[in-house]
Amino acid sequence: MKLALSFLALAAMAWARTELMVPLHAYPGGTTMSVQWAAVVDAAHSHPDMHFYVVINPNSGPKNTSGPGAGDISNCSPTGVDYIPHGCDKDWSTNVGRLNQVSNIQTLGYVYARYGHTDRRSVEKIEEDIKEWADWDLEAGWGSSQPSNISIHGIWFDETGVDKGNETEFRQLTDYARQVFNAKTDRGQFDIVMNPGSNPAADYEQALFDMADAVVTRETCWTTTVGDECPTPYTAYNWTGITCGDGAPFSQALNSKAVVVVHEFHDPPEATNATLLEQIRGTVRQGFHSAYFTSGSYANTTIEPASIGNVAEFFSLANNETSVPMPNPCTANMRVVGRLAHHQGLS
Ligand SMILES: *[C@@H]1O[C@H](CO)[C@@H](O)[C@H](O)[C@H]1NC(C)=O
Ligand SMILES: *[C@@H]1O[C@H](CO)[C@@H](O)[C@H](O)[C@H]1NC(C)=O
Ligand SMILES: *[C@@H]1O[C@H](CO)[C@@H](O)[C@H](O)[C@H]1NC(C)=O
Ligand SMILES: *[C@@H]1O[C@H](CO)[C@@H](O)[C@H](O)[C@H]1NC(C)=O
Ligand SMILES: *[C@@H]1O[C@H](CO)[C@@H](O)[C@H](O)[C@H]1NC(C)=O
Ligand SMILES: *[C@@H]1O[C@H](CO)[C@@H](O)[C@H](O)[C@H]1NC(C)=O
Ligand SMILES: CC(=O)N[C@H]1CO[C@H](CO)[C@@H](O)[C@@H]1O
């Protein structure tokens, strides 16, 4: 039985492709799309073989009325000019509608949980955000008589916590999301991505992966230079160090639902097209669900070498090369035992 399951797991991985998971926490622009958003649309048009999950985030969620946020992120305040009850304003409705016109782009709505923090959000608050995303539909945009289709096709849950103390709340939230979105029926594409930011605990991994379509098991920086994005301590990304329970799931059978996100792909160490391609190849060989590399912070898609255009090109290349992905072998004995125990649990 164990052998049969392992074989199935390997067979599944042999077909896995690694798609793009883009946290596009940037302003959309107005009648003219912003440079950051336009780069994503261009990359999607240039790489129809790649699926782009694109996280939409006006201001830490769909309906934050606390006033304009930092940087490019806007608010969706009812007192704002051109406010739209479901869709923020015409800048957002116009440009989310444009993303939806690209067949290989799938919009995901951002919600955050702050689990494990003192300002942890209540289930009710998070459900309000989920409901709001589900209500984005057809809204007026700039300069067009046609309404803009701003429908959202999944939820990105941020800051979900790593331990099973939160299991009940998150099962409730993910069930709620599938229910209000009429997932997989009216909605077409619908996926739930959970971002604990690092590996969920071994005894929570299976439960968390079961409630999601994808789980971020490593979110970190490439550069070893400390910045706002990755306060110390953190482990700078290098695919060679990714192993079961450390960047990849404890259970290798779950690699096809795992996501890695790498920010600040700049020097040091060397950040070039060559090192980027090497890292993307290594990442694709893990058989992961999706991944993202950026040379900037969350909001940046245009900085070289890890611009969204280059990243899409290199993932496409690596997906084409890798007929049989070869995940890093599990290193520690404890981790291998955990993996077998999981398989036994399944059987
Ligand atoms: C609103 O957005 C700001 C800036 O992004 C953030 O600091 C704040 O926590 C958000 N408030 C709510 C209630 O989501
Ligand atoms: C809006 O676009 C989505 C694809 O992004 C599609 O599934 C849906 O049917 C469209 N809705 C309407 C009302 O046209
Ligand atoms: C990644 O790790 C390998 C060894 O596993 C090492 O040879 C390589 O230099 C590392 N890359 C970076 C950029 O640190
Ligand atoms: C993000 O990109 C924009 C436009 O390319 C640039 O002006 C800005 O400095 C970048 N921000 C960061 C933090 O790199
Ligand atoms: C990096 O690769 C991209 C995509 O192939 C290419 O357009 C760009 O010119 C390359 N940049 C350098 C500095 O070689
Ligand atoms: C990968 O293969 C697809 C489908 O055959 C093709 O459209 C795409 O251009 C290839 N990607 C690269 C980077 O060559
Ligand atoms: C019920 C609850 O909130 N349990 C835990 C959620 O996760 C954090 C850590 O990520 C813990 O601190 C909580 O106790």
Coordinates of C-alpha atoms and ligand atoms in Angstrom, one line a residue:
M1 CA 0.0 0.0 0.0
K2 CA 2.8 2.3 0.9
L3 CA 4.5 1.6 -2.4
A4 CA 1.4 2.2 -4.4
L5 CA 0.9 5.5 -2.8
S6 CA 4.5 6.6 -3.3
F7 CA 4.2 5.6 -7.0
L8 CA 1.0 7.7 -7.4
A9 CA 2.7 10.6 -5.7
L10 CA 5.6 10.4 -8.1
A11 CA 3.3 10.0 -11.1
A12 CA 1.4 13.1 -10.1
M13 CA 4.6 15.1 -9.8
A14 CA 5.8 14.1 -13.2
W15 CA 2.9 16.0 -14.7
A16 CA 3.1 19.0 -12.4
R17 CA 3.9 22.4 -13.9
T18 CA 4.9 25.4 -11.8
E19 CA 2.7 28.4 -12.6
L20 CA 3.0 32.0 -11.5
M21 CA 1.6 33.4 -8.2
V22 CA 1.8 37.2 -8.4
P23 CA 1.1 39.3 -5.3
L24 CA 0.3 42.5 -7.2
H25 CA 0.0 44.8 -4.3
A26 CA 0.3 47.9 -6.6
Y27 CA -1.9 50.7 -7.8
P28 CA -3.8 49.7 -11.0
G29 CA -3.6 53.1 -12.7
G30 CA -6.6 54.8 -14.2
T31 CA -7.7 55.1 -17.9
T32 CA -4.0 54.1 -18.5
M33 CA -3.0 51.0 -16.6
S34 CA -0.1 51.5 -14.2
V35 CA 3.4 50.3 -15.3
Q36 CA 3.3 47.6 -12.6
W37 CA 0.0 46.1 -13.8
A38 CA 0.7 46.5 -17.5
A39 CA 3.9 44.5 -17.1
V40 CA 1.8 41.6 -15.8
V41 CA -0.7 41.8 -18.7
D42 CA 2.2 42.0 -21.2
A43 CA 3.9 38.9 -19.6
A44 CA 0.6 37.0 -19.7
H45 CA 0.0 37.8 -23.3
S46 CA 3.6 36.8 -24.2
H47 CA 3.4 33.6 -22.3
P48 CA 0.0 32.0 -23.0
D49 CA 1.4 28.7 -21.7
M50 CA 1.8 30.1 -18.2
H51 CA -1.2 30.5 -15.8
F52 CA -1.0 33.7 -13.8
Y53 CA -2.7 33.8 -10.3
V54 CA -2.8 37.6 -9.6
V55 CA -3.6 38.8 -6.1
I56 CA -5.7 42.0 -6.1
N57 CA -5.2 44.1 -3.0
P58 CA -6.5 47.7 -2.8
N59 CA -5.5 48.2 0.8
S60 CA -5.0 45.1 3.0
G61 CA -8.3 43.8 1.6
P62 CA -11.2 44.9 -0.6
K63 CA -12.9 47.5 1.5
N64 CA -10.4 49.3 3.8
T65 CA -11.8 52.7 4.8
S66 CA -9.0 53.7 7.1
G67 CA -7.6 56.2 4.6
P68 CA -4.9 55.9 1.9
G69 CA -2.3 53.3 2.7
A70 CA 1.4 53.5 2.3
G71 CA 3.0 53.8 -1.2
D72 CA 0.9 53.0 -4.1
I73 CA -1.9 51.2 -2.3
S74 CA -5.2 53.1 -2.3
N75 CA -8.2 53.1 0.0
C76 CA -11.7 52.2 -1.0
S77 CA -13.4 54.8 1.2
P78 CA -17.1 55.6 0.8
T79 CA -16.0 59.3 1.1
G80 CA -13.7 58.9 -1.8
V81 CA -14.3 60.5 -5.2
D82 CA -15.9 58.0 -7.6
Y83 CA -16.5 55.5 -4.9
I84 CA -18.1 52.2 -6.0
P85 CA -19.7 50.1 -3.3
H86 CA -18.4 46.8 -4.7
G87 CA -15.2 47.6 -6.6
C88 CA -13.5 50.6 -4.8
D89 CA -13.6 53.1 -7.6
K90 CA -13.3 53.3 -11.4
D91 CA -9.5 53.0 -11.3
W92 CA -9.9 49.5 -9.8
S93 CA -13.0 48.5 -11.8
T94 CA -11.5 49.5 -15.1
N95 CA -8.2 47.7 -14.6
V96 CA -9.5 44.6 -12.8
G97 CA -11.8 44.2 -15.8
R98 CA -8.8 44.4 -18.1
L99 CA -7.1 41.6 -16.2
N100 CA -10.2 39.5 -16.4
Q101 CA -10.1 39.8 -20.2
V102 CA -6.8 37.9 -20.3
S103 CA -7.6 34.2 -20.4
N104 CA -4.5 33.0 -18.5
I105 CA -4.9 35.5 -15.7
Q106 CA -6.9 34.4 -12.6
T107 CA -7.7 37.2 -10.1
L108 CA -7.5 36.3 -6.4
G109 CA -8.8 38.6 -3.6
Y110 CA -6.6 39.4 -0.7
V111 CA -7.7 39.0 2.9
Y112 CA -5.5 38.8 6.0
A113 CA -5.9 37.0 9.3
R114 CA -2.9 38.1 11.6
Y115 CA -3.2 34.8 13.3
G116 CA -0.6 34.4 16.0
H117 CA -0.5 38.2 16.5
T118 CA -2.0 40.2 19.2
D119 CA -4.1 42.1 16.6
R120 CA -5.4 38.8 15.2
R121 CA -8.6 39.4 13.2
S122 CA -11.9 37.8 14.0
V123 CA -13.6 35.3 11.8
E124 CA -16.5 37.8 11.3
K125 CA -14.1 40.5 10.0
I126 CA -12.4 38.1 7.6
E127 CA -15.8 36.8 6.4
E128 CA -16.9 40.4 5.6
D129 CA -13.9 40.7 3.3
I130 CA -14.6 37.4 1.6
K131 CA -18.2 38.3 1.0
E132 CA -17.1 41.7 -0.4
W133 CA -14.8 39.9 -2.9
A134 CA -17.6 37.6 -3.9
D135 CA -19.8 40.6 -4.6
W136 CA -17.4 42.1 -7.2
D137 CA -19.3 41.6 -10.4
L138 CA -20.2 44.0 -13.2
E139 CA -19.4 47.7 -12.5
A140 CA -18.9 50.9 -14.5
G141 CA -15.4 51.7 -15.6
W142 CA -13.8 54.7 -17.2
G143 CA -14.7 55.8 -20.7
S144 CA -16.8 52.8 -21.7
S145 CA -20.5 52.2 -22.0
Q146 CA -19.9 48.5 -21.2
P147 CA -19.7 47.5 -17.6
S148 CA -16.4 46.2 -16.5
N149 CA -16.3 42.5 -15.4
I150 CA -14.5 42.6 -12.1
S151 CA -15.3 39.1 -10.8
I152 CA -12.8 37.5 -8.5
H153 CA -11.7 33.9 -8.8
G154 CA -10.2 32.9 -5.5
I155 CA -9.0 34.1 -2.2
W156 CA -5.4 34.6 -0.9
F157 CA -5.5 34.3 2.9
D158 CA -2.5 36.1 4.3
E159 CA -0.9 35.6 7.7
T160 CA -2.7 32.4 8.5
G161 CA -0.4 31.0 11.2
V162 CA 1.4 27.7 11.2
D163 CA -0.1 25.7 14.0
K164 CA -3.2 23.6 14.3
G165 CA -4.7 25.7 17.1
N166 CA -6.3 27.7 14.2
E167 CA -7.6 24.7 12.2
T168 CA -11.3 25.2 13.1
E169 CA -11.4 28.9 12.2
F170 CA -9.7 28.4 8.9
R171 CA -11.9 25.4 8.0
Q172 CA -14.9 27.6 8.7
L173 CA -13.4 30.5 6.6
T174 CA -12.5 28.3 3.6
D175 CA -15.9 26.6 3.7
Y176 CA -17.5 30.0 3.8
A177 CA -15.5 31.2 0.9
R178 CA -16.4 28.2 -1.3
Q179 CA -20.0 28.7 -0.3
V180 CA -20.4 32.5 -1.0
F181 CA -18.4 32.2 -4.3
N182 CA -20.5 29.3 -5.5
A183 CA -17.1 27.8 -6.1
K184 CA -16.7 25.6 -9.2
T185 CA -20.2 26.2 -10.4
D186 CA -21.2 29.8 -11.3
R187 CA -17.7 31.1 -10.7
G188 CA -15.7 29.1 -13.1
Q189 CA -12.1 29.2 -11.8
F190 CA -11.9 29.4 -8.0
D191 CA -8.9 28.6 -5.9
I192 CA -8.0 29.2 -2.2
V193 CA -4.4 30.0 -1.4
M194 CA -3.2 30.0 2.2
N195 CA -0.1 32.0 3.2
P196 CA 1.4 31.0 6.5
G197 CA 4.7 32.3 5.1
S198 CA 6.6 29.3 6.2
N199 CA 6.0 25.6 6.7
P200 CA 2.9 24.7 8.7
A201 CA 3.7 22.5 11.6
A202 CA 4.1 18.8 10.7
D203 CA 0.9 17.9 12.6
Y204 CA -1.1 20.6 10.9
E205 CA 0.2 20.3 7.3
Q206 CA -2.3 17.8 6.0
A207 CA -5.3 19.6 7.4
L208 CA -4.1 23.0 6.0
F209 CA -3.4 21.5 2.6
D210 CA -6.8 19.8 2.6
M211 CA -8.7 23.0 3.0
A212 CA -6.7 24.9 0.3
D213 CA -5.8 24.5 -3.3
A214 CA -2.3 25.8 -2.6
V215 CA -0.2 26.8 0.4
V216 CA 2.8 29.1 0.6
T217 CA 5.5 27.1 2.4
R218 CA 8.3 29.6 2.0
E219 CA 8.2 33.4 1.6
T220 CA 11.5 35.0 1.9
C221 CA 14.2 37.2 0.1
W222 CA 17.0 36.4 -2.2
T223 CA 19.4 39.1 -1.1
T224 CA 21.3 38.7 2.1
T225 CA 21.1 42.5 2.6
V226 CA 18.6 43.2 5.3
G227 CA 15.7 45.4 4.2
D228 CA 12.1 46.1 5.2
E229 CA 10.9 43.2 3.2
C230 CA 12.7 40.5 5.1
P231 CA 13.7 41.6 8.6
T232 CA 16.3 39.3 10.3
P233 CA 16.5 36.5 11.0
Y234 CA 15.6 34.9 7.7
T235 CA 17.0 32.3 5.4
A236 CA 17.9 33.8 2.0
Y237 CA 16.4 31.7 -0.8
N238 CA 18.4 29.0 -2.5
W239 CA 16.5 26.1 -4.1
T240 CA 19.4 23.7 -3.1
G241 CA 18.4 24.2 0.5
I242 CA 14.7 23.5 0.0
T243 CA 13.8 20.2 1.5
C244 CA 10.9 18.4 3.1
G245 CA 9.7 20.4 6.1
D246 CA 12.0 23.3 5.3
G247 CA 10.6 25.3 2.4
A248 CA 8.8 22.2 0.9
P249 CA 6.0 20.3 2.6
F250 CA 7.0 17.5 5.0
S251 CA 5.1 15.2 2.7
Q252 CA 6.6 15.3 -0.8
A253 CA 3.2 14.2 -2.2
L254 CA 2.0 17.8 -1.3
N255 CA 4.7 19.5 -3.4
S256 CA 2.2 20.0 -6.2
K257 CA 0.1 22.2 -3.9
A258 CA 3.1 24.2 -2.4
V259 CA 4.0 27.8 -3.4
V260 CA 7.2 29.7 -2.9
V261 CA 7.5 33.5 -3.0
V262 CA 10.9 35.2 -3.3
H263 CA 11.3 39.0 -2.9
E264 CA 14.3 41.3 -3.4
F265 CA 16.1 39.3 -6.0
H266 CA 19.1 41.6 -6.1
D267 CA 22.8 41.6 -5.0
P268 CA 24.3 40.2 -2.9
P269 CA 24.6 37.3 -3.7
E270 CA 24.9 37.7 -7.5
A271 CA 21.5 38.5 -9.0
T272 CA 21.6 38.0 -12.8
N273 CA 19.5 36.4 -15.5
A274 CA 21.8 33.3 -15.1
T275 CA 21.3 33.0 -11.3
L276 CA 17.6 33.7 -11.7
L277 CA 17.1 31.0 -14.3
E278 CA 19.2 28.6 -12.2
Q279 CA 16.9 29.3 -9.2
I280 CA 13.7 29.0 -11.3
R281 CA 14.9 25.7 -12.8
G282 CA 15.6 24.3 -9.3
T283 CA 12.2 25.6 -8.0
V284 CA 10.3 24.0 -10.9
R285 CA 12.2 20.7 -10.3
Q286 CA 10.5 20.5 -6.9
G287 CA 7.2 20.1 -8.7
F288 CA 5.6 23.1 -6.9
H289 CA 2.2 24.4 -7.7
S290 CA 3.3 28.0 -8.4
A291 CA 6.0 30.5 -7.4
Y292 CA 7.0 34.1 -7.7
F293 CA 10.3 36.0 -8.0
T294 CA 10.6 39.8 -7.9
S295 CA 13.7 42.0 -7.8
G296 CA 11.6 44.6 -5.9
S297 CA 9.1 44.3 -3.1
Y298 CA 5.5 43.1 -3.4
A299 CA 4.4 46.0 -5.6
N300 CA 7.2 45.7 -8.2
T301 CA 7.0 43.8 -11.4
T302 CA 9.4 45.8 -13.6
I303 CA 12.9 45.7 -11.9
E304 CA 15.5 43.6 -13.6
P305 CA 16.5 40.8 -13.6
A306 CA 13.4 39.4 -11.9
S307 CA 10.9 41.5 -13.8
I308 CA 7.6 39.7 -14.4
G309 CA 8.5 39.3 -18.1
N310 CA 11.8 37.6 -17.4
V311 CA 10.3 35.5 -14.6
A312 CA 7.4 34.3 -16.9
E313 CA 9.9 33.5 -19.7
F314 CA 12.2 31.5 -17.4
F315 CA 9.3 29.5 -15.8
S316 CA 8.0 28.7 -19.2
L317 CA 11.5 27.5 -20.3
A318 CA 12.0 25.5 -17.1
N319 CA 8.5 23.9 -17.3
N320 CA 9.2 22.8 -20.9
E321 CA 12.6 21.3 -20.0
T322 CA 11.4 19.4 -16.9
S323 CA 9.6 16.4 -18.0
V324 CA 10.4 14.5 -14.7
P325 CA 10.8 16.9 -11.8
M326 CA 13.2 15.7 -9.1
P327 CA 12.5 17.2 -5.7
N328 CA 15.4 17.5 -3.3
P329 CA 15.5 14.3 -1.2
C330 CA 14.3 14.6 2.3
T331 CA 17.3 15.1 4.5
A332 CA 16.5 14.4 8.1
N333 CA 15.3 10.9 9.3
M334 CA 12.6 12.5 11.4
R335 CA 11.1 14.1 8.2
V336 CA 11.1 10.8 6.3
V337 CA 9.3 9.2 9.2
G338 CA 6.8 12.0 9.2
R339 CA 6.2 11.4 5.5
L340 CA 5.6 7.7 5.8
A341 CA 3.3 8.3 8.8
H342 CA 1.3 10.6 6.6
H343 CA 1.0 8.0 3.9
Q344 CA -0.1 5.4 6.4
G345 CA -2.7 7.9 7.6
L346 CA -4.0 8.2 4.1
S347 CA -4.3 4.5 3.5
Ligands
LIG1 C1 -6.1 49.4 6.2 O1 -4.9 49.5 5.4 C2 -3.8 50.0 6.2 C3 -2.7 50.2 5.2 O2 -2.5 49.2 4.3 C4 -3.5 48.9 7.2 O3 -2.4 49.3 8.0 C5 -4.7 48.7 8.1 O4 -4.4 47.6 9.0 C6 -5.9 48.3 7.3 N1 -7.1 48.3 8.2 C7 -8.0 47.3 8.1 C8 -9.1 47.4 9.1 O5 -7.9 46.4 7.3
LIG2 C1 -16.8 37.6 -15.9 O1 -15.5 37.1 -16.3 C2 -15.3 35.8 -15.8 C3 -13.9 35.3 -16.2 O2 -13.0 36.1 -15.6 C4 -16.4 34.8 -16.3 O3 -16.2 33.5 -15.7 C5 -17.8 35.4 -15.9 O4 -18.8 34.6 -16.5 C6 -17.9 36.8 -16.4 N1 -19.2 37.3 -15.9 C7 -20.1 37.9 -16.7 C8 -21.3 38.4 -16.0 O5 -19.9 38.1 -17.9
LIG3 C1 23.2 27.8 -3.3 O1 23.7 26.6 -2.6 C2 24.7 25.9 -3.3 C3 25.1 24.7 -2.5 O2 24.1 24.0 -2.2 C4 25.9 26.8 -3.5 O3 26.9 26.1 -4.3 C5 25.5 28.1 -4.2 O4 26.6 29.0 -4.2 C6 24.4 28.8 -3.4 N1 24.0 30.0 -4.2 C7 24.0 31.1 -3.6 C8 23.6 32.3 -4.5 O5 24.2 31.3 -2.4
LIG4 C1 9.2 49.9 -7.9 O1 9.2 50.2 -9.3 C2 9.1 51.5 -9.6 C3 8.9 51.6 -11.1 O2 9.7 50.8 -11.8 C4 10.2 52.3 -9.0 O3 10.0 53.7 -9.3 C5 10.3 52.1 -7.5 O4 11.5 52.7 -7.0 C6 10.4 50.6 -7.2 N1 10.3 50.4 -5.8 C7 11.1 49.6 -5.1 C8 10.9 49.5 -3.7 O5 12.0 49.0 -5.7
LIG5 C1 17.6 38.7 -19.4 O1 16.7 37.8 -20.0 C2 15.6 38.4 -20.7 C3 14.7 37.3 -21.2 O2 15.3 36.4 -22.0 C4 16.2 39.3 -21.8 O3 15.1 40.0 -22.5 C5 17.2 40.3 -21.3 O4 17.8 41.0 -22.3 C6 18.2 39.6 -20.4 N1 19.1 40.6 -19.8 C7 20.4 40.6 -19.8 C8 21.1 41.6 -19.0 O5 21.0 39.7 -20.4
LIG6 C1 7.3 26.2 -23.9 O1 6.4 25.4 -24.6 C2 5.2 26.1 -25.1 C3 4.3 25.1 -25.7 O2 4.9 24.2 -26.5 C4 5.6 27.2 -26.0 O3 4.4 27.9 -26.4 C5 6.5 28.2 -25.3 O4 7.0 29.2 -26.1 C6 7.7 27.4 -24.7 N1 8.5 28.3 -23.9 C7 9.7 28.8 -24.2 C8 10.4 29.7 -23.2 O5 10.3 28.4 -25.1
LIG7 C1 -6.9 29.7 18.5 C2 -5.6 30.3 18.0 O1 -5.6 31.4 17.6 N1 -4.6 29.5 18.0 C3 -3.3 29.8 17.5 C4 -3.2 30.3 16.1 O2 -1.9 30.4 15.7 C5 -1.0 31.2 16.4 C6 0.4 31.0 15.9 O3 0.4 31.1 14.5 C7 -1.1 30.8 17.9 O4 -0.4 31.8 18.6 C8 -2.5 30.7 18.4 O5 -2.5 30.3 19.7

